[in-house]
PDB file of C-alpha atoms in Angstrom:
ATOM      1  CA  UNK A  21     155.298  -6.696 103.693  1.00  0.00           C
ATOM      2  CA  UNK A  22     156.910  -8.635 106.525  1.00  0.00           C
ATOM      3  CA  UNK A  23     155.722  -9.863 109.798  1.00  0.00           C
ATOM      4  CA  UNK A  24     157.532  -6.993 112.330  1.00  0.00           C
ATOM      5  CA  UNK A  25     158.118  -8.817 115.852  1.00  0.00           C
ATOM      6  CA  UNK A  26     156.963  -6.066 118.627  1.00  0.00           C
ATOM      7  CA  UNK A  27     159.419  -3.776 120.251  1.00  0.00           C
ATOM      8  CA  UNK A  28     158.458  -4.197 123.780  1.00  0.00           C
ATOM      9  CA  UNK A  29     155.916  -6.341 125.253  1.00  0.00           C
ATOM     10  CA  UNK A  30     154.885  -5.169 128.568  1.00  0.00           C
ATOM     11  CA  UNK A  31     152.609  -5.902 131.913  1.00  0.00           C
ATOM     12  CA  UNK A  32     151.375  -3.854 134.411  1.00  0.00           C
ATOM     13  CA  UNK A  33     150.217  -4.723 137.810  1.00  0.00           C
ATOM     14  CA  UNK A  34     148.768  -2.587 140.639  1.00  0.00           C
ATOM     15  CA  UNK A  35     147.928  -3.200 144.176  1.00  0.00           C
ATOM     16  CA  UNK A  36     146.222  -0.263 146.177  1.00  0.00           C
ATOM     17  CA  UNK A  37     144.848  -0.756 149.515  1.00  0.00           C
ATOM     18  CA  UNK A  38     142.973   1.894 152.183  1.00  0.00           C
ATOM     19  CA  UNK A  39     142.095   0.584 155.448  1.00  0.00           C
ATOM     20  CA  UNK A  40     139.673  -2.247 154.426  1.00  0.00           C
ATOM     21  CA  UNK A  41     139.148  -2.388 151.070  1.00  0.00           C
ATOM     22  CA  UNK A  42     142.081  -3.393 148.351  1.00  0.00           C
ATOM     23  CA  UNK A  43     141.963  -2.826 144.402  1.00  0.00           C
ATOM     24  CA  UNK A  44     144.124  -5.163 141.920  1.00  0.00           C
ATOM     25  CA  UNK A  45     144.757  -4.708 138.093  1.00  0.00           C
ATOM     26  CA  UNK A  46     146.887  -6.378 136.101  1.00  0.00           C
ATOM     27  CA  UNK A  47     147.446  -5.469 132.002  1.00  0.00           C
ATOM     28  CA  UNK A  48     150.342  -6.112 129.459  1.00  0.00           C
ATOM     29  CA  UNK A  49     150.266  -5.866 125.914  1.00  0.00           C
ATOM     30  CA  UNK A  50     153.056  -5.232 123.100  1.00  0.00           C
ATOM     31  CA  UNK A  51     153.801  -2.325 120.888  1.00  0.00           C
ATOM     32  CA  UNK A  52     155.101  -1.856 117.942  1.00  0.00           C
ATOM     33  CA  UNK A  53     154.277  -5.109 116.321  1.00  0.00           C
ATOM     34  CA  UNK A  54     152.825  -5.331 112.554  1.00  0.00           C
ATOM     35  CA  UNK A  55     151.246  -8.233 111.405  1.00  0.00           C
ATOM     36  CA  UNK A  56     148.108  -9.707 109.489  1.00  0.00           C
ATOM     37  CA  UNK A  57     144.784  -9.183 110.966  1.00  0.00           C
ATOM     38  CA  UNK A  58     142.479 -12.113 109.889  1.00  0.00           C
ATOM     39  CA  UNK A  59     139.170 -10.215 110.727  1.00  0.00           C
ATOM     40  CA  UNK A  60     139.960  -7.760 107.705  1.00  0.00           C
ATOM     41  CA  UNK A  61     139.565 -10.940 105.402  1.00  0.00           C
ATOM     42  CA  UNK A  62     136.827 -12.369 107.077  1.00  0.00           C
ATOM     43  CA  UNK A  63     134.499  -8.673 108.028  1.00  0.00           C
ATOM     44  CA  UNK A  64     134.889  -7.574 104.797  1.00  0.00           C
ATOM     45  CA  UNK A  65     135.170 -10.134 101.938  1.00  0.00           C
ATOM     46  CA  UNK A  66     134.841 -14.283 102.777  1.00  0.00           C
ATOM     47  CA  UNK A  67     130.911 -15.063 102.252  1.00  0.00           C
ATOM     48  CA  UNK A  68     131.581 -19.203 102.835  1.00  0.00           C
ATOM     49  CA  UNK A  69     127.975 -20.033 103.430  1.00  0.00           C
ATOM     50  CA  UNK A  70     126.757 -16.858 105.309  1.00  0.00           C
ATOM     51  CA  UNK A  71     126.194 -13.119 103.702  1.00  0.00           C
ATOM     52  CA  UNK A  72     129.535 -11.322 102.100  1.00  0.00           C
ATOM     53  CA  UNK A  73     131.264  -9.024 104.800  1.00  0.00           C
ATOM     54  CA  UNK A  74     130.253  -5.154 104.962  1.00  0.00           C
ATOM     55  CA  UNK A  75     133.683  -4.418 102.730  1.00  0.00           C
ATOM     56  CA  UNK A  76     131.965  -6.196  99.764  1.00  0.00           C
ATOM     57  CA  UNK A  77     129.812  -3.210  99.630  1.00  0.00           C
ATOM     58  CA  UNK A  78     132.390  -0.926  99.305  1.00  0.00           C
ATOM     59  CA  UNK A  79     135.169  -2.848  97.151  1.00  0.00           C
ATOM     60  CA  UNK A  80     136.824  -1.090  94.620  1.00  0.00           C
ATOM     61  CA  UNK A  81     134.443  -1.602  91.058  1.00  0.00           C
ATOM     62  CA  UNK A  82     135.091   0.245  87.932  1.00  0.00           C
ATOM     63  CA  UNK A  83     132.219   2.496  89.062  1.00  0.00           C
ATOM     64  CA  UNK A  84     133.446   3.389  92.652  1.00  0.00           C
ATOM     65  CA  UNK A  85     137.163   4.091  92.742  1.00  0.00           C
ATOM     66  CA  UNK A  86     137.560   5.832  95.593  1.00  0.00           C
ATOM     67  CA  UNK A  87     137.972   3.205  98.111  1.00  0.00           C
ATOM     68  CA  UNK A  88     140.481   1.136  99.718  1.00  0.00           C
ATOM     69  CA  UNK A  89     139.021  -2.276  99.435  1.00  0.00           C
ATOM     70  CA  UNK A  90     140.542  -4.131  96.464  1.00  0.00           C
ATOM     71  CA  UNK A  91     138.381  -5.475  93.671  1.00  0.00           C
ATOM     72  CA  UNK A  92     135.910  -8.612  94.942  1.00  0.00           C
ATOM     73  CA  UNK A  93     137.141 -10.720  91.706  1.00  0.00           C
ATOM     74  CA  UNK A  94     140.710 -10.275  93.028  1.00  0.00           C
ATOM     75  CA  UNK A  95     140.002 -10.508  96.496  1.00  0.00           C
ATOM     76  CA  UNK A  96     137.872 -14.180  96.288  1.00  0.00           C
ATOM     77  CA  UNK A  97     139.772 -15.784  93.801  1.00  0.00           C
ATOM     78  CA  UNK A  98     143.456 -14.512  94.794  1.00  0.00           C
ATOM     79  CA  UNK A  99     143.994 -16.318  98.217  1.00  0.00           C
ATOM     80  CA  UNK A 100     147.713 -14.760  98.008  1.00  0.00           C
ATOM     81  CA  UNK A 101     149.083 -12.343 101.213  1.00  0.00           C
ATOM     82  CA  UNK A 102     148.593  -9.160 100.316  1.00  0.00           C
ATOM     83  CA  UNK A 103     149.635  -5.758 102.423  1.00  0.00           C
ATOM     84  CA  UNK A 104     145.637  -4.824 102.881  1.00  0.00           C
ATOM     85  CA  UNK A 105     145.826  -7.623 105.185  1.00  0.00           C
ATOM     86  CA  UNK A 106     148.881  -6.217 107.495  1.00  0.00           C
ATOM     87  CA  UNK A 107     148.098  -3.656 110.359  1.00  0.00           C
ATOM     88  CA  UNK A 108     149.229  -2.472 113.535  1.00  0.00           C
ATOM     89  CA  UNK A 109     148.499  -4.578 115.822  1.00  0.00           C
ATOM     90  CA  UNK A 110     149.871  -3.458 118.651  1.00  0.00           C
ATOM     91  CA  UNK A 111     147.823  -3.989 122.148  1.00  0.00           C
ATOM     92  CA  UNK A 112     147.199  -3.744 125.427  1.00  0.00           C
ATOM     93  CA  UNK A 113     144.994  -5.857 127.513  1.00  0.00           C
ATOM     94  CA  UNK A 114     143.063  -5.367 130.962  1.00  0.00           C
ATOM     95  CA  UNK A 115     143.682  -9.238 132.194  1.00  0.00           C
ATOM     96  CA  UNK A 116     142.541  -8.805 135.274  1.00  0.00           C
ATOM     97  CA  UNK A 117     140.852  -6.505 137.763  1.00  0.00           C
ATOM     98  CA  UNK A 118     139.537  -7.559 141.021  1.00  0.00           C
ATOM     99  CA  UNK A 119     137.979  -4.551 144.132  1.00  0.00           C
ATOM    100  CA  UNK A 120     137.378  -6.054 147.598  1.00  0.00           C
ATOM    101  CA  UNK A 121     136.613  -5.633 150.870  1.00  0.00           C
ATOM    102  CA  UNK A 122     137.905  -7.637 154.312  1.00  0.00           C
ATOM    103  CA  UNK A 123     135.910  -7.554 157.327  1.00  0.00           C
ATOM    104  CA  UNK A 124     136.670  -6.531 160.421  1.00  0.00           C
ATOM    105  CA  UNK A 125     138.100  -9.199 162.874  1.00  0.00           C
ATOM    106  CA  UNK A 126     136.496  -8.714 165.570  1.00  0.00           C
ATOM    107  CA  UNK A 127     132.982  -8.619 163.639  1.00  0.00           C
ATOM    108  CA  UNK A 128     133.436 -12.495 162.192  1.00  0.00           C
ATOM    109  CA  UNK A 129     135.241 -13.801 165.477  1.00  0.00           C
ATOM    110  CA  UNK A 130     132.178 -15.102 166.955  1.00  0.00           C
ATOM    111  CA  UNK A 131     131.522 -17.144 163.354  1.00  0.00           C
ATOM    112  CA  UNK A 132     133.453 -20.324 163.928  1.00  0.00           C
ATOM    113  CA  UNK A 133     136.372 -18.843 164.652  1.00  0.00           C
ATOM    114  CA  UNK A 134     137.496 -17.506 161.355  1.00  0.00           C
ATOM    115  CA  UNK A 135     139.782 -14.333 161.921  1.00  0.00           C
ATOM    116  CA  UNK A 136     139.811 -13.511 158.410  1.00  0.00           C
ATOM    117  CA  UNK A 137     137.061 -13.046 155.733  1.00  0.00           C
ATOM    118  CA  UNK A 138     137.543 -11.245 152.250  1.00  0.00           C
ATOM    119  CA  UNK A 139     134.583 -10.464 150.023  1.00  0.00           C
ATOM    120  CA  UNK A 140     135.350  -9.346 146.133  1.00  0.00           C
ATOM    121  CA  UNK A 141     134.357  -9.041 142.777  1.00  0.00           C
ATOM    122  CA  UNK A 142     136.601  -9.812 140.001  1.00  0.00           C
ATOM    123  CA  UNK A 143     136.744  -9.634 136.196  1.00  0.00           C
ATOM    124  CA  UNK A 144     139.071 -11.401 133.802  1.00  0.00           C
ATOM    125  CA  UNK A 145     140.228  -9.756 129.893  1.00  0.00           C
ATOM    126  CA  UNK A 146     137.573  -6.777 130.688  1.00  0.00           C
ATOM    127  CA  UNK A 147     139.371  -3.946 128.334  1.00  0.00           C
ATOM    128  CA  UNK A 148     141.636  -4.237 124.786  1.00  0.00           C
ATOM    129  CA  UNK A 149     142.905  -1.247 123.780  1.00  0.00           C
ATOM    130  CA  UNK A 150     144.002  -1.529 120.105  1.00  0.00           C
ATOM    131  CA  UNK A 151     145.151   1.103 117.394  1.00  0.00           C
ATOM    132  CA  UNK A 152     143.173   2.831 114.739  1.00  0.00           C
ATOM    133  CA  UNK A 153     142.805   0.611 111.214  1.00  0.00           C
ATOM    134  CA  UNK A 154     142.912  -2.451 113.245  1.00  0.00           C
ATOM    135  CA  UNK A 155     139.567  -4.345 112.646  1.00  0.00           C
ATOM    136  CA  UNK A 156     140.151  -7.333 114.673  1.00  0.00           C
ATOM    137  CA  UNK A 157     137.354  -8.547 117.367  1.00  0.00           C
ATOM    138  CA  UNK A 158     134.170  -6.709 117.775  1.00  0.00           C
ATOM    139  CA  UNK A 159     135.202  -5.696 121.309  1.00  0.00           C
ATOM    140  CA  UNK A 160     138.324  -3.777 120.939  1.00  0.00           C
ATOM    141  CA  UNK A 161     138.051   0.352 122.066  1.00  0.00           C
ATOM    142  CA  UNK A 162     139.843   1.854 119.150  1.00  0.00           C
ATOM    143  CA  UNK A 163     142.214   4.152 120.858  1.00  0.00           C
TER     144      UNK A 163
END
C-alpha cells in the first residue's frame, strides 16, 4: 500500500462578537489522506523494555483465529511495512479557541488612563477529531 497525499487540507476560523464579549476559533485539518499510523506498532506489539502492547493479547495464534492482529512471531521479528500499519488518517484539529470580554470605557478611564482593557481565556490544540480504525494518540475523539 502507498502513502495517499490528502485531497484537501483545510482551516477554519471564526470571529463572533455581541456587544462586549468576542469568541475566536480557529481549526484546519486534511481529508482524505492514508498513511502509516506508528501508534498501531507501538499500542499493540513493540515491548522494548516496558510490558507488550494490549494487541499482543489478541494476535492472531493457531488457537485464536479470529482476529486482525497478525501473528507476534511475524510481527517482532519482521520489521518490514506492512498494510496493518496504513489507516485513514485524515484530521481535523481545534488549534485554537479563545472567549473574552472588554470592559466598558468609561468604567477603566479613571485607571491611569487606559481606554481599553480586554480580559480572556484561551486554549491552544483543545479538540482532534480523527476517523474510526485510527489508533494514534490517546486523545483523539473517534468520530
Amino acid at each position: 500500500m502507498e502513502i495517499l497525499y490528502p485531497i484537501l487540507e483545510y482551516g477554519i476560523r471564526i470571529d463572533l462578537g455581541y456587544k462586549n464579549f468576542d469568541f475566536s476559533a480557529f481549526g484546519s485539518g486534511v481529508t482524505g489522506r492514508i498513511g502509516q499510523d506508528p501508534y498501531i506498532f507501538w499500542n499493540n506489539f513493540a515491548s522494548g523494555r516496558e510490558n507488550g502492547g494490549l494487541g499482543v493479547l489478541n494476535a492472531w495464534t493457531p488457537t485464536n483465529t479470529n482476529t486482525d492482529i497478525p501473528s507476534l512471531s511475524l510481527a517482532l521479528n519482521d520489521l518490514r511495512t506492512s498494510d496493518y500499519l496504513f489507516r485513514n488518517n485524515s484530521y481535523f484539529k481545534i488549534r485554537n479557541m479563545q472567549i473574552g470580554y472588554s470592559l466598558p470605557e468609561d468604567l477603566i478611564s479613571n485607571w491611569g488612563g487606559m481606554s481599553k482593557l480586554r480580559i480572556y481565556f484561551q486554549g491552544e490544540n483543545l479538540f482532534w477529531f480523527t476517523p474510526d480504525g485510527y489508533i494514534g494518540l490517546i486523545l483523539n475523539v473517534q468520530m
